[in-house]
Short mmCIF file of C-alpha atoms in Angstrom, two decimals:
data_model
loop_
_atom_site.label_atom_id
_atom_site.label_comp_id
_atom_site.label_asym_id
_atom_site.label_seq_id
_atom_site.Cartn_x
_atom_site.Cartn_y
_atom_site.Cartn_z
CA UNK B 1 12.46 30.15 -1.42
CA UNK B 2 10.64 27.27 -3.14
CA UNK B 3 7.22 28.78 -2.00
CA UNK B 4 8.66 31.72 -3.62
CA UNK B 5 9.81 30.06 -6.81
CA UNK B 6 5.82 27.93 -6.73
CA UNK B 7 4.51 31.69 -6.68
CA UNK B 8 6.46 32.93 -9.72
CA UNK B 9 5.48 29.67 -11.80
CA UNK B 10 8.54 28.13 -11.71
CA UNK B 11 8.83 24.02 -10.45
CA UNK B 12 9.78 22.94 -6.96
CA UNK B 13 13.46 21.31 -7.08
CA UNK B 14 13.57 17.84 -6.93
CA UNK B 15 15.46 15.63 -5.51
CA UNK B 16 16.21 11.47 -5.95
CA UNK B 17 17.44 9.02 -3.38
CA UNK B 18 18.96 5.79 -4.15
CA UNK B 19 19.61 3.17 -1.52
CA UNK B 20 20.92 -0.30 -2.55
CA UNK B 21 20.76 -3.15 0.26
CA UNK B 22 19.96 -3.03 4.11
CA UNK B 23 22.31 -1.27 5.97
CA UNK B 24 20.31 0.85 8.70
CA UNK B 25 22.33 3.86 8.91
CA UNK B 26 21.96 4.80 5.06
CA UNK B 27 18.17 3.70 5.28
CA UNK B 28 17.98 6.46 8.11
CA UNK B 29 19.88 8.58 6.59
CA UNK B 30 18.26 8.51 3.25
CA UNK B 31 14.41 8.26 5.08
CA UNK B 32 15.35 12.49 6.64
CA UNK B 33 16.32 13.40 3.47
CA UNK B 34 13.10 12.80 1.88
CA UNK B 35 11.21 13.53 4.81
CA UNK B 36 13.26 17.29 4.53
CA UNK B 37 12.02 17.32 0.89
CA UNK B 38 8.00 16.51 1.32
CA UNK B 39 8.50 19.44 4.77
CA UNK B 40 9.97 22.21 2.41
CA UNK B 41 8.41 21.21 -1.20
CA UNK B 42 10.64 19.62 -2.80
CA UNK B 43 9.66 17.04 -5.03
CA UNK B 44 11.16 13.54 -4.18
CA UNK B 45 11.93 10.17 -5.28
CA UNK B 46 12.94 7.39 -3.47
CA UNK B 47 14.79 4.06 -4.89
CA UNK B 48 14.98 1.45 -2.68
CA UNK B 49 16.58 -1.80 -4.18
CA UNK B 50 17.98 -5.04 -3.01
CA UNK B 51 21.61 -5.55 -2.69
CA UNK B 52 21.01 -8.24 -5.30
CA UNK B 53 21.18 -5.46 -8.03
CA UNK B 54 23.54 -4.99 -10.81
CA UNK B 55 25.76 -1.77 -11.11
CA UNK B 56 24.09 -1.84 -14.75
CA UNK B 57 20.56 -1.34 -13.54
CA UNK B 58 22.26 0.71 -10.76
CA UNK B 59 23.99 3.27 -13.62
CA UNK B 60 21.13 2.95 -15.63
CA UNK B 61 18.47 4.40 -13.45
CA UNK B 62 21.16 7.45 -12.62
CA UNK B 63 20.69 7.89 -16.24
CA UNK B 64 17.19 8.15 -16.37
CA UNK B 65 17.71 10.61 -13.44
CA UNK B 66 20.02 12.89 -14.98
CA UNK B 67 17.33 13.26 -17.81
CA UNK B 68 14.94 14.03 -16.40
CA UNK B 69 14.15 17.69 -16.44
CA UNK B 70 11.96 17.48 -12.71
CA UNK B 71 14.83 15.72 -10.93
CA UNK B 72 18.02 17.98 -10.09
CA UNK B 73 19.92 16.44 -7.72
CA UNK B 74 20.73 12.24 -7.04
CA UNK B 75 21.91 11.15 -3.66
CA UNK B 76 23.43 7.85 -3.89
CA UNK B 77 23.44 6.01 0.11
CA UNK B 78 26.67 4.43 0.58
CA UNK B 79 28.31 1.73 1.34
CA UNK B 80 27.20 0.26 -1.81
CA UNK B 81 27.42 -3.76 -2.13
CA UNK B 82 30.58 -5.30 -2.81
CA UNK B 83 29.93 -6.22 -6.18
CA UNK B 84 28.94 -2.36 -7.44
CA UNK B 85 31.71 -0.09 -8.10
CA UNK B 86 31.69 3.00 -5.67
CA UNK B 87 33.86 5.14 -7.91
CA UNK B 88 31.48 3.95 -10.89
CA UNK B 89 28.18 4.78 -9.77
CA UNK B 90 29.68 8.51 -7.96
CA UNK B 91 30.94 9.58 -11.49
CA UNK B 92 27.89 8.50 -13.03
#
């Protein structure tokens, strides 16, 4: 269906990943899901910070997401850090 979509002139989806920290299940996790994207056409981004960040930077890059008109959905890898809010960022 995105081929199909390409062919009518409309954009591919597209499709963010956020991963914050080290832990090896969400890094595998979040590695398919933009491997799946770049297979089927979907545009991707991929956000890979240290567990060192701040739920401000965290909540203000899912802002910059959500406004962007190319990006249409944001998958946020948990667990997050203890020191970022789960709830926070997921309503975000």
């Amino acid at each position: 269906r995105i081929a199909e979509r390409s062919a009518r002139g409309l954009r591919p989806p597209g499709f963010s990943v956020i991963l914050v920290g080290e832990d090896p299940a969400s890094r595998i996790y979040g590695h398919m899901r933009i491997t799946e994207c770049a297979e089927t056409g979907i545009v991707s981004r991929d956000y890979d910070l240290p567990a060192s960040t701040s739920e401000a930077t965290i909540l203000a890059l899912i802002d910059e997401l959500n406004a962007d008109p190319v990006i249409d959905g944001i998958l946020v890898q948990l667990p997050l850090p203890e020191h970022i809010s789960e709830t926070a960022v997921i309503e975000r």
